[in-house]
Tab-separated table of N, CA and C in Angstrom:
chain	number	residue	atom	x	y	z
A	1	MET	N	11.643	-18.506	-31.610
A	1	MET	CA	10.693	-17.747	-30.820
A	1	MET	C	10.533	-18.351	-29.425
A	2	LYS	N	10.465	-19.695	-29.361
A	2	LYS	CA	10.330	-20.348	-28.060
A	2	LYS	C	11.523	-20.050	-27.172
A	3	SER	N	12.726	-20.040	-27.771
A	3	SER	CA	13.918	-19.776	-26.964
A	3	SER	C	13.932	-18.338	-26.451
A	4	MET	N	13.425	-17.400	-27.259
A	4	MET	CA	13.346	-16.010	-26.793
A	4	MET	C	12.354	-15.880	-25.640
A	5	PHE	N	11.223	-16.573	-25.741
A	5	PHE	CA	10.227	-16.540	-24.676
A	5	PHE	C	10.786	-17.165	-23.399
A	6	LEU	N	11.492	-18.290	-23.540
A	6	LEU	CA	12.101	-18.949	-22.387
A	6	LEU	C	13.142	-18.038	-21.742
A	7	ALA	N	13.946	-17.372	-22.566
A	7	ALA	CA	14.945	-16.443	-22.032
A	7	ALA	C	14.270	-15.307	-21.269
A	8	TYR	N	13.149	-14.810	-21.806
A	8	TYR	CA	12.394	-13.764	-21.114
A	8	TYR	C	11.928	-14.255	-19.750
A	9	LEU	N	11.340	-15.450	-19.720
A	9	LEU	CA	10.850	-15.990	-18.452
A	9	LEU	C	11.972	-16.143	-17.446
A	10	LEU	N	13.095	-16.681	-17.880
A	10	LEU	CA	14.213	-16.906	-16.969
A	10	LEU	C	14.837	-15.606	-16.492
A	11	THR	N	14.805	-14.589	-17.323
A	11	THR	CA	15.433	-13.319	-16.968
A	11	THR	C	14.537	-12.413	-16.144
A	12	PHE	N	13.296	-12.250	-16.555
A	12	PHE	CA	12.456	-11.225	-15.959
A	12	PHE	C	11.449	-11.727	-14.942
A	13	LEU	N	11.139	-12.984	-14.931
A	13	LEU	CA	10.127	-13.467	-14.006
A	13	LEU	C	10.713	-14.167	-12.794
A	14	GLN	N	12.029	-14.164	-12.662
A	14	GLN	CA	12.668	-14.741	-11.489
A	14	GLN	C	12.515	-13.783	-10.317
A	15	PRO	N	12.347	-14.314	-9.098
A	15	PRO	CA	12.288	-13.411	-7.956
A	15	PRO	C	13.624	-12.698	-7.786
A	16	THR	N	13.557	-11.504	-7.253
A	16	THR	CA	14.791	-10.766	-7.038
A	16	THR	C	15.594	-11.422	-5.934
A	17	THR	N	16.896	-11.296	-6.022
A	17	THR	CA	17.771	-11.879	-5.017
A	17	THR	C	18.551	-10.779	-4.318
A	18	ASP	N	17.909	-9.684	-4.034
A	18	ASP	CA	18.511	-8.590	-3.289
A	18	ASP	C	18.932	-9.131	-1.930
A	19	THR	N	20.221	-9.021	-1.608
A	19	THR	CA	20.724	-9.616	-0.374
A	19	THR	C	20.164	-8.944	0.871
A	20	ASN	N	19.619	-7.740	0.751
A	20	ASN	CA	19.044	-7.068	1.909
A	20	ASN	C	17.541	-7.271	2.012
A	21	CYS	N	16.973	-8.005	1.096
A	21	CYS	CA	15.527	-8.175	1.040
A	21	CYS	C	15.069	-9.192	2.085
A	22	CYS	N	13.980	-8.898	2.739
A	22	CYS	CA	13.460	-9.799	3.767
A	22	CYS	C	12.753	-11.002	3.168
A	23	ASN	N	11.746	-10.749	2.346
A	23	ASN	CA	10.930	-11.800	1.740
A	23	ASN	C	10.395	-12.796	2.757
A	24	ALA	N	9.741	-12.302	3.781
A	24	ALA	CA	9.104	-13.162	4.782
A	24	ALA	C	7.628	-12.796	4.856
A	25	ASN	N	6.801	-13.790	5.072
A	25	ASN	CA	5.367	-13.544	5.214
A	25	ASN	C	5.059	-13.080	6.629
A	26	VAL	N	4.096	-12.176	6.752
A	26	VAL	CA	3.751	-11.586	8.044
A	26	VAL	C	2.244	-11.379	8.135
A	27	VAL	N	1.790	-11.060	9.335
A	27	VAL	CA	0.388	-10.719	9.564
A	27	VAL	C	0.327	-9.361	10.251
A	28	LEU	N	-0.838	-8.767	10.233
A	28	LEU	CA	-1.075	-7.536	10.975
A	28	LEU	C	-1.310	-7.924	12.425
A	29	SER	N	-0.646	-7.250	13.344
A	29	SER	CA	-0.812	-7.548	14.766
A	29	SER	C	-2.270	-7.420	15.179
A	30	GLN	N	-2.599	-8.038	16.278
A	30	GLN	CA	-3.972	-7.980	16.780
A	30	GLN	C	-4.233	-6.582	17.324
A	31	THR	N	-4.772	-5.751	16.485
A	31	THR	CA	-5.075	-4.378	16.857
A	31	THR	C	-6.433	-4.011	16.289
A	32	GLN	N	-7.117	-3.144	16.961
A	32	GLN	CA	-8.408	-2.669	16.468
A	32	GLN	C	-8.254	-1.354	15.718
A	33	GLU	N	-7.022	-0.907	15.571
A	33	GLU	CA	-6.754	0.367	14.919
A	33	GLU	C	-6.595	0.199	13.415
A	34	ALA	N	-6.937	1.242	12.684
A	34	ALA	CA	-6.590	1.300	11.264
A	34	ALA	C	-5.127	1.715	11.188
A	35	VAL	N	-4.335	0.955	10.476
A	35	VAL	CA	-2.901	1.200	10.376
A	35	VAL	C	-2.625	1.926	9.061
A	36	THR	N	-1.967	3.064	9.159
A	36	THR	CA	-1.674	3.876	7.978
A	36	THR	C	-0.553	3.247	7.165
A	37	VAL	N	-0.736	3.225	5.852
A	37	VAL	CA	0.301	2.790	4.913
A	37	VAL	C	0.851	4.053	4.254
A	38	TYR	N	2.182	4.215	4.325
A	38	TYR	CA	2.841	5.404	3.779
A	38	TYR	C	3.641	5.058	2.527
A	39	ARG	N	3.854	6.059	1.703
A	39	ARG	CA	4.671	5.876	0.501
A	39	ARG	C	6.142	5.659	0.866
A	40	ASP	N	6.621	6.280	1.957
A	40	ASP	CA	8.006	6.101	2.392
A	40	ASP	C	8.034	5.963	3.912
A	41	CYS	N	9.211	5.701	4.465
A	41	CYS	CA	9.302	5.460	5.910
A	41	CYS	C	9.484	6.745	6.715
A	42	ASN	N	9.191	7.891	6.131
A	42	ASN	CA	9.263	9.171	6.841
A	42	ASN	C	7.883	9.722	7.172
A	43	ARG	N	6.868	8.866	7.100
A	43	ARG	CA	5.478	9.249	7.364
A	43	ARG	C	4.970	10.307	6.391
A	44	ASN	N	5.550	10.320	5.218
A	44	ASN	CA	5.096	11.251	4.182
A	44	ASN	C	4.105	10.546	3.275
A	45	ASP	N	3.061	11.231	2.904
A	45	ASP	CA	2.167	10.786	1.848
A	45	ASP	C	1.493	9.444	2.155
A	46	SER	N	0.448	9.499	2.937
A	46	SER	CA	-0.354	8.311	3.232
A	46	SER	C	-0.984	7.791	1.944
A	47	ILE	N	-0.862	6.473	1.705
A	47	ILE	CA	-1.446	5.893	0.489
A	47	ILE	C	-2.578	4.919	0.805
A	48	GLY	N	-2.917	4.774	2.082
A	48	GLY	CA	-4.024	3.898	2.435
A	48	GLY	C	-3.964	3.451	3.880
A	49	PHE	N	-4.834	2.513	4.203
A	49	PHE	CA	-4.934	1.973	5.554
A	49	PHE	C	-5.153	0.470	5.471
A	50	ILE	N	-4.731	-0.232	6.519
A	50	ILE	CA	-5.082	-1.643	6.662
A	50	ILE	C	-5.641	-1.853	8.060
A	51	MET	N	-6.582	-2.748	8.153
A	51	MET	CA	-7.190	-3.061	9.441
A	51	MET	C	-7.812	-4.446	9.349
A	52	ASN	N	-7.541	-5.276	10.341
A	52	ASN	CA	-8.160	-6.593	10.376
A	52	ASN	C	-9.660	-6.445	10.574
A	53	ASP	N	-10.436	-7.125	9.761
A	53	ASP	CA	-11.891	-7.113	9.879
A	53	ASP	C	-12.288	-8.300	10.747
A	54	THR	N	-12.424	-8.054	12.048
A	54	THR	CA	-12.706	-9.147	12.980
A	54	THR	C	-14.137	-9.643	12.888
A	55	LEU	N	-15.052	-8.836	12.385
A	55	LEU	CA	-16.441	-9.289	12.232
A	55	LEU	C	-16.559	-10.336	11.129
A	56	ARG	N	-15.921	-10.084	10.002
A	56	ARG	CA	-15.947	-11.043	8.893
A	56	ARG	C	-14.758	-12.000	8.938
A	57	GLU	N	-13.890	-11.811	9.921
A	57	GLU	CA	-12.666	-12.597	10.058
A	57	GLU	C	-11.833	-12.554	8.781
A	58	ASP	N	-11.712	-11.373	8.226
A	58	ASP	CA	-10.923	-11.140	7.018
A	58	ASP	C	-9.661	-10.397	7.444
A	59	TYR	N	-8.559	-11.129	7.555
A	59	TYR	CA	-7.330	-10.590	8.128
A	59	TYR	C	-6.290	-10.295	7.051
A	60	PHE	N	-5.460	-9.296	7.330
A	60	PHE	CA	-4.364	-8.942	6.428
A	60	PHE	C	-3.255	-9.977	6.542
A	61	VAL	N	-2.777	-10.454	5.408
A	61	VAL	CA	-1.572	-11.281	5.335
A	61	VAL	C	-0.711	-10.694	4.225
A	62	GLY	N	0.581	-10.678	4.435
A	62	GLY	CA	1.425	-10.040	3.443
A	62	GLY	C	2.863	-10.475	3.512
A	63	THR	N	3.674	-9.759	2.776
A	63	THR	CA	5.108	-10.008	2.703
A	63	THR	C	5.830	-8.762	3.173
A	64	ILE	N	6.850	-8.978	3.979
A	64	ILE	CA	7.697	-7.878	4.431
A	64	ILE	C	8.957	-7.890	3.564
A	65	TYR	N	9.313	-6.725	3.055
A	65	TYR	CA	10.453	-6.616	2.149
A	65	TYR	C	11.665	-5.952	2.787
A	66	GLN	N	11.422	-5.049	3.726
A	66	GLN	CA	12.524	-4.276	4.287
A	66	GLN	C	12.088	-3.679	5.619
A	67	ILE	N	13.056	-3.470	6.503
A	67	ILE	CA	12.814	-2.772	7.764
A	67	ILE	C	13.791	-1.606	7.835
A	68	LYS	N	13.249	-0.435	8.189
A	68	LYS	CA	14.090	0.758	8.265
A	68	LYS	C	13.453	1.760	9.213
A	69	ASP	N	14.226	2.223	10.192
A	69	ASP	CA	13.805	3.304	11.088
A	69	ASP	C	12.448	3.060	11.741
A	70	GLY	N	12.200	1.825	12.192
A	70	GLY	CA	10.944	1.516	12.873
A	70	GLY	C	9.761	1.287	11.954
A	71	PHE	N	10.022	1.179	10.655
A	71	PHE	CA	8.976	0.924	9.667
A	71	PHE	C	9.291	-0.346	8.887
A	72	ALA	N	8.243	-0.967	8.378
A	72	ALA	CA	8.379	-2.159	7.550
A	72	ALA	C	7.739	-1.898	6.196
A	73	LYS	N	8.453	-2.244	5.142
A	73	LYS	CA	7.890	-2.143	3.794
A	73	LYS	C	7.151	-3.447	3.518
A	74	VAL	N	5.843	-3.354	3.327
A	74	VAL	CA	5.009	-4.544	3.165
A	74	VAL	C	4.092	-4.408	1.952
A	75	GLU	N	3.589	-5.543	1.556
A	75	GLU	CA	2.579	-5.623	0.508
A	75	GLU	C	1.750	-6.856	0.832
A	76	GLY	N	0.463	-6.806	0.571
A	76	GLY	CA	-0.343	-7.978	0.869
A	76	GLY	C	-1.779	-7.825	0.455
A	77	GLU	N	-2.606	-8.654	1.088
A	77	GLU	CA	-4.031	-8.638	0.781
A	77	GLU	C	-4.802	-9.169	1.976
A	78	TYR	N	-6.104	-8.981	1.927
A	78	TYR	CA	-6.966	-9.576	2.937
A	78	TYR	C	-7.208	-11.026	2.544
A	79	ALA	N	-7.143	-11.914	3.517
A	79	ALA	CA	-7.167	-13.350	3.251
A	79	ALA	C	-8.450	-13.832	2.588
A	80	ILE	N	-9.596	-13.308	2.966
A	80	ILE	CA	-10.861	-13.799	2.415
A	80	ILE	C	-11.283	-13.006	1.182
A	81	SER	N	-11.378	-11.699	1.310
A	81	SER	CA	-11.841	-10.879	0.177
A	81	SER	C	-10.787	-10.748	-0.915
A	82	GLN	N	-9.541	-11.011	-0.568
A	82	GLN	CA	-8.390	-10.891	-1.466
A	82	GLN	C	-8.213	-9.474	-2.004
A	83	GLU	N	-8.763	-8.500	-1.280
A	83	GLU	CA	-8.529	-7.095	-1.620
A	83	GLU	C	-7.055	-6.804	-1.377
A	84	SER	N	-6.368	-6.309	-2.399
A	84	SER	CA	-4.927	-6.111	-2.269
A	84	SER	C	-4.607	-4.777	-1.606
A	85	ILE	N	-3.476	-4.772	-0.935
A	85	ILE	CA	-2.945	-3.583	-0.274
A	85	ILE	C	-1.675	-3.209	-1.028
A	86	PRO	N	-1.546	-1.968	-1.487
A	86	PRO	CA	-0.359	-1.597	-2.259
A	86	PRO	C	0.900	-1.638	-1.400
A	87	LYS	N	2.032	-1.852	-2.054
A	87	LYS	CA	3.301	-1.878	-1.342
A	87	LYS	C	3.541	-0.515	-0.720
A	88	GLY	N	3.841	-0.516	0.563
A	88	GLY	CA	4.092	0.724	1.275
A	88	GLY	C	4.706	0.445	2.630
A	89	TRP	N	4.861	1.487	3.409
A	89	TRP	CA	5.533	1.409	4.705
A	89	TRP	C	4.516	1.551	5.832
A	90	VAL	N	4.607	0.662	6.826
A	90	VAL	CA	3.775	0.743	8.030
A	90	VAL	C	4.694	0.688	9.241
A	91	GLU	N	4.206	1.199	10.354
A	91	GLU	CA	5.009	1.119	11.570
A	91	GLU	C	5.243	-0.344	11.914
A	92	LEU	N	6.490	-0.685	12.199
A	92	LEU	CA	6.886	-2.067	12.457
A	92	LEU	C	6.111	-2.685	13.613
A	93	ARG	N	5.720	-1.891	14.583
A	93	ARG	CA	5.022	-2.425	15.755
A	93	ARG	C	3.677	-3.058	15.398
A	94	TYR	N	3.158	-2.778	14.206
A	94	TYR	CA	1.875	-3.348	13.790
A	94	TYR	C	2.014	-4.650	12.996
A	95	ILE	N	3.232	-5.057	12.703
A	95	ILE	CA	3.473	-6.265	11.914
A	95	ILE	C	4.030	-7.340	12.841
A	96	SER	N	3.532	-8.562	12.694
A	96	SER	CA	4.010	-9.642	13.560
A	96	SER	C	3.973	-10.973	12.818
A	97	ILE	N	4.357	-12.000	13.544
A	97	ILE	CA	4.374	-13.366	13.025
A	97	ILE	C	3.937	-14.281	14.169
A	98	TYR	N	3.378	-15.407	13.818
A	98	TYR	CA	3.106	-16.451	14.804
A	98	TYR	C	4.166	-17.530	14.649
A	99	LEU	N	4.319	-18.350	15.671
A	99	LEU	CA	5.239	-19.483	15.600
A	99	LEU	C	4.474	-20.728	15.201
A	100	VAL	N	5.130	-21.596	14.440
A	100	VAL	CA	4.576	-22.922	14.202
A	100	VAL	C	4.483	-23.591	15.567
A	101	MET	N	3.338	-24.148	15.880
A	101	MET	CA	3.149	-24.737	17.206
A	101	MET	C	3.847	-26.090	17.277
A	102	ASP	N	4.902	-26.138	18.041
A	102	ASP	CA	5.708	-27.329	18.244
A	102	ASP	C	6.162	-27.302	19.693
A	103	SER	N	6.653	-28.424	20.192
A	103	SER	CA	7.087	-28.440	21.591
A	103	SER	C	8.321	-27.571	21.801
A	104	GLN	N	9.159	-27.447	20.778
A	104	GLN	CA	10.322	-26.569	20.843
A	104	GLN	C	10.508	-25.882	19.498
A	105	VAL	N	10.679	-24.580	19.542
A	105	VAL	CA	10.936	-23.797	18.329
A	105	VAL	C	12.328	-23.192	18.468
A	106	PRO	N	13.245	-23.512	17.540
A	106	PRO	CA	14.601	-22.976	17.654
A	106	PRO	C	14.682	-21.519	17.211
A	107	ILE	N	15.484	-20.757	17.914
A	107	ILE	CA	15.875	-19.430	17.444
A	107	ILE	C	17.397	-19.370	17.510
A	108	TYR	N	17.981	-18.713	16.542
A	108	TYR	CA	19.427	-18.748	16.337
A	108	TYR	C	20.072	-17.404	16.644
A	109	ASP	N	21.398	-17.455	16.903
A	109	ASP	CA	22.166	-16.240	17.159
A	109	ASP	C	22.321	-15.388	15.899
A	110	ASN	N	22.382	-16.042	14.743
A	110	ASN	CA	22.495	-15.363	13.452
A	110	ASN	C	21.491	-15.976	12.492
A	111	HIS	N	21.345	-15.389	11.325
A	111	HIS	CA	20.362	-15.869	10.360
A	111	HIS	C	20.897	-17.034	9.527
A	112	ASN	N	21.413	-18.058	10.214
A	112	ASN	CA	21.784	-19.315	9.563
A	112	ASN	C	21.772	-20.429	10.602
A	113	THR	N	21.579	-21.647	10.139
A	113	THR	CA	21.431	-22.786	11.058
A	113	THR	C	22.759	-23.272	11.617
A	114	ASN	N	23.874	-22.707	11.183
A	114	ASN	CA	25.178	-23.083	11.730
A	114	ASN	C	25.560	-22.243	12.942
A	115	SER	N	24.749	-21.278	13.302
A	115	SER	CA	25.053	-20.428	14.458
A	115	SER	C	24.480	-21.062	15.725
A	116	GLY	N	24.829	-20.503	16.856
A	116	GLY	CA	24.299	-21.001	18.119
A	116	GLY	C	22.786	-20.876	18.159
A	117	LYS	N	22.153	-21.720	18.965
A	117	LYS	CA	20.693	-21.651	19.038
A	117	LYS	C	20.206	-21.937	20.443
A	118	THR	N	19.016	-21.477	20.691
A	118	THR	CA	18.285	-21.785	21.905
A	118	THR	C	16.873	-22.154	21.468
A	119	PHE	N	16.049	-22.563	22.422
A	119	PHE	CA	14.708	-23.003	22.055
A	119	PHE	C	13.641	-22.255	22.842
A	120	ILE	N	12.545	-21.990	22.172
A	120	ILE	CA	11.332	-21.531	22.837
A	120	ILE	C	10.563	-22.802	23.157
A	121	ASP	N	10.396	-23.090	24.440
A	121	ASP	CA	9.737	-24.326	24.864
A	121	ASP	C	8.234	-24.132	24.959
A	122	PHE	N	7.492	-25.021	24.320
A	122	PHE	CA	6.024	-25.018	24.338
A	122	PHE	C	5.464	-23.598	24.171
A	123	PRO	N	5.716	-22.990	23.008
A	123	PRO	CA	5.278	-21.598	22.804
A	123	PRO	C	3.765	-21.455	22.850
A	124	GLU	N	3.348	-20.298	23.290
A	124	GLU	CA	1.929	-19.935	23.302
A	124	GLU	C	1.565	-19.369	21.929
A	125	TRP	N	0.274	-19.331	21.623
A	125	TRP	CA	-0.204	-18.801	20.345
A	125	TRP	C	-0.384	-17.292	20.472
A	126	TYR	N	0.746	-16.590	20.508
A	126	TYR	CA	0.760	-15.139	20.597
A	126	TYR	C	1.415	-14.576	19.341
A	127	PRO	N	1.029	-13.365	18.928
A	127	PRO	CA	1.802	-12.716	17.869
A	127	PRO	C	3.191	-12.380	18.410
A	128	VAL	N	4.199	-12.605	17.597
A	128	VAL	CA	5.582	-12.405	18.011
A	128	VAL	C	6.106	-11.116	17.381
A	129	GLU	N	6.773	-10.320	18.194
A	129	GLU	CA	7.325	-9.040	17.752
A	129	GLU	C	8.483	-9.263	16.780
A	130	ILE	N	8.457	-8.564	15.661
A	130	ILE	CA	9.529	-8.625	14.666
A	130	ILE	C	10.435	-7.415	14.858
A	131	LEU	N	11.750	-7.674	14.931
A	131	LEU	CA	12.726	-6.604	15.127
A	131	LEU	C	13.543	-6.319	13.871
A	132	ASP	N	13.796	-7.366	13.076
A	132	ASP	CA	14.604	-7.225	11.867
A	132	ASP	C	14.325	-8.424	10.963
A	133	CYS	N	14.901	-8.406	9.771
A	133	CYS	CA	14.687	-9.510	8.838
A	133	CYS	C	15.858	-9.613	7.870
A	134	PHE	N	16.022	-10.811	7.325
A	134	PHE	CA	17.075	-11.049	6.339
A	134	PHE	C	16.760	-12.318	5.568
A	135	GLN	N	16.500	-12.198	4.284
A	135	GLN	CA	16.297	-13.323	3.370
A	135	GLN	C	15.403	-14.428	3.946
A	136	GLY	N	14.227	-14.058	4.383
A	136	GLY	CA	13.261	-15.028	4.899
A	136	GLY	C	13.342	-15.265	6.396
A	137	TRP	N	14.449	-14.926	7.014
A	137	TRP	CA	14.613	-15.075	8.457
A	137	TRP	C	14.071	-13.823	9.145
A	138	LEU	N	13.470	-14.006	10.316
A	138	LEU	CA	12.973	-12.878	11.098
A	138	LEU	C	13.681	-12.840	12.448
A	139	TYR	N	14.180	-11.669	12.818
A	139	TYR	CA	14.757	-11.472	14.144
A	139	TYR	C	13.601	-11.077	15.047
A	140	VAL	N	13.295	-11.916	16.026
A	140	VAL	CA	12.067	-11.760	16.803
A	140	VAL	C	12.343	-11.656	18.294
A	141	ASN	N	11.364	-11.113	18.980
A	141	ASN	CA	11.354	-11.080	20.436
A	141	ASN	C	10.083	-11.792	20.879
A	142	TYR	N	10.244	-12.939	21.536
A	142	TYR	CA	9.109	-13.742	21.990
A	142	TYR	C	8.969	-13.603	23.501
A	143	ARG	N	7.745	-13.358	23.962
A	143	ARG	CA	7.474	-13.265	25.402
A	143	ARG	C	6.176	-13.989	25.709
A	144	ASP	N	6.204	-14.784	26.764
A	144	ASP	CA	4.966	-15.313	27.329
A	144	ASP	C	5.131	-15.326	28.845
A	145	ASN	N	4.245	-15.991	29.562
A	145	ASN	CA	4.304	-15.989	31.031
A	145	ASN	C	5.481	-16.779	31.586
A	146	LYS	N	6.107	-17.632	30.767
A	146	LYS	CA	7.182	-18.504	31.239
A	146	LYS	C	8.574	-18.110	30.768
A	147	GLN	N	8.663	-17.373	29.659
A	147	GLN	CA	9.977	-17.149	29.056
A	147	GLN	C	9.987	-15.918	28.158
A	148	GLN	N	11.202	-15.422	27.927
A	148	GLN	CA	11.426	-14.327	26.989
A	148	GLN	C	12.677	-14.690	26.210
A	149	LYS	N	12.568	-14.728	24.881
A	149	LYS	CA	13.700	-15.114	24.031
A	149	LYS	C	13.768	-14.167	22.839
A	150	THR	N	14.994	-13.841	22.436
A	150	THR	CA	15.225	-13.009	21.265
A	150	THR	C	16.231	-13.713	20.375
A	151	GLY	N	15.953	-13.772	19.078
A	151	GLY	CA	16.879	-14.399	18.141
A	151	GLY	C	16.283	-14.494	16.756
A	152	TRP	N	17.020	-15.159	15.879
A	152	TRP	CA	16.621	-15.309	14.477
A	152	TRP	C	15.753	-16.543	14.310
A	153	LEU	N	14.570	-16.331	13.770
A	153	LEU	CA	13.591	-17.394	13.558
A	153	LEU	C	13.646	-17.840	12.094
A	154	PRO	N	13.957	-19.139	11.850
A	154	PRO	CA	14.019	-19.603	10.461
A	154	PRO	C	12.631	-19.681	9.830
A	155	PRO	N	12.564	-19.585	8.505
A	155	PRO	CA	11.270	-19.563	7.809
A	155	PRO	C	10.364	-20.747	8.122
A	156	GLU	N	10.925	-21.927	8.303
A	156	GLU	CA	10.082	-23.108	8.519
A	156	GLU	C	9.362	-23.114	9.866
A	157	PHE	N	9.704	-22.195	10.760
A	157	PHE	CA	9.017	-22.099	12.048
A	157	PHE	C	8.166	-20.832	12.156
A	158	GLN	N	7.994	-20.127	11.044
A	158	GLN	CA	7.153	-18.935	10.993
A	158	GLN	C	5.766	-19.323	10.498
A	159	CYS	N	4.752	-18.743	11.105
A	159	CYS	CA	3.377	-19.008	10.688
A	159	CYS	C	2.674	-17.676	10.438
A	160	ALA	N	2.476	-17.353	9.174
A	160	ALA	CA	1.792	-16.107	8.800
A	160	ALA	C	0.359	-16.414	8.403
A	161	ASN	N	-0.290	-17.240	9.203
A	161	ASN	CA	-1.672	-17.620	8.923
A	161	ASN	C	-2.504	-17.337	10.165
A	162	PRO	N	-3.380	-16.345	10.125
A	162	PRO	CA	-4.167	-16.007	11.313
A	162	PRO	C	-5.276	-17.010	11.625
A	163	TYR	N	-5.451	-18.025	10.780
A	163	TYR	CA	-6.554	-18.974	10.951
A	163	TYR	C	-6.125	-20.329	11.508
A	164	THR	N	-4.862	-20.700	11.351
A	164	THR	CA	-4.400	-22.018	11.813
A	164	THR	C	-3.086	-21.882	12.557
A	165	THR	N	-2.647	-22.971	13.153
A	165	THR	CA	-1.376	-22.980	13.868
A	165	THR	C	-0.223	-23.488	13.013
A	166	CYS	N	-0.465	-23.763	11.743
A	166	CYS	CA	0.584	-24.138	10.777
A	166	CYS	C	1.366	-25.395	11.159
A	167	ASN	N	0.792	-26.294	11.930
A	167	ASN	CA	1.575	-27.485	12.278
A	167	ASN	C	1.026	-28.730	11.650
C-alpha cells in the first residue's frame, strides 16, 4: 500500500514540465483599474476581475503560465487576504515584474545563461514590462531615465513581491 501511495505521489503530484509553460511569478501592474479575467484569450466570457487594493495594501501576486496574442494566462491570490483568483486570461499589459535590487541585473539574448548578456545598471524600483516567457524566464523591456534594455531575465533576478525589493 505504501508503494502504491508513493507511486501516486511521484506520478500525479509532480509539477508539469510542459516545455512551453512559463511558470514565473508576477504581480499586477500599478493600475487603479479593475482588470478583467477572461476564460480564454479572445475576450470571451469574463470570469472575474482583479484589482490591487491600495487602501489595505492587498496586492495581487500570481503565476503566469502562458502568453498568447497580447494576453497572459495567470492564476493567483491577494497577498494579505489570500482571496484566490481563478486561472484565466488577462491583458498582458497589466502583468509585470520587479527586478531584484542589485547594482547590476543581467539580461540575456536567449533564455539560458550561456547566451550573450548585457546588464541593467543600478535599476530603479519600477514595474518591468513582460513581453514573453519560457520555463521561469521572462522576456522583459526595462526603461528608466538612464537606460532602456530588452532581454531575457533569469528567475533569480525577478521579484514578484510588491512589498519588498527581494534583495
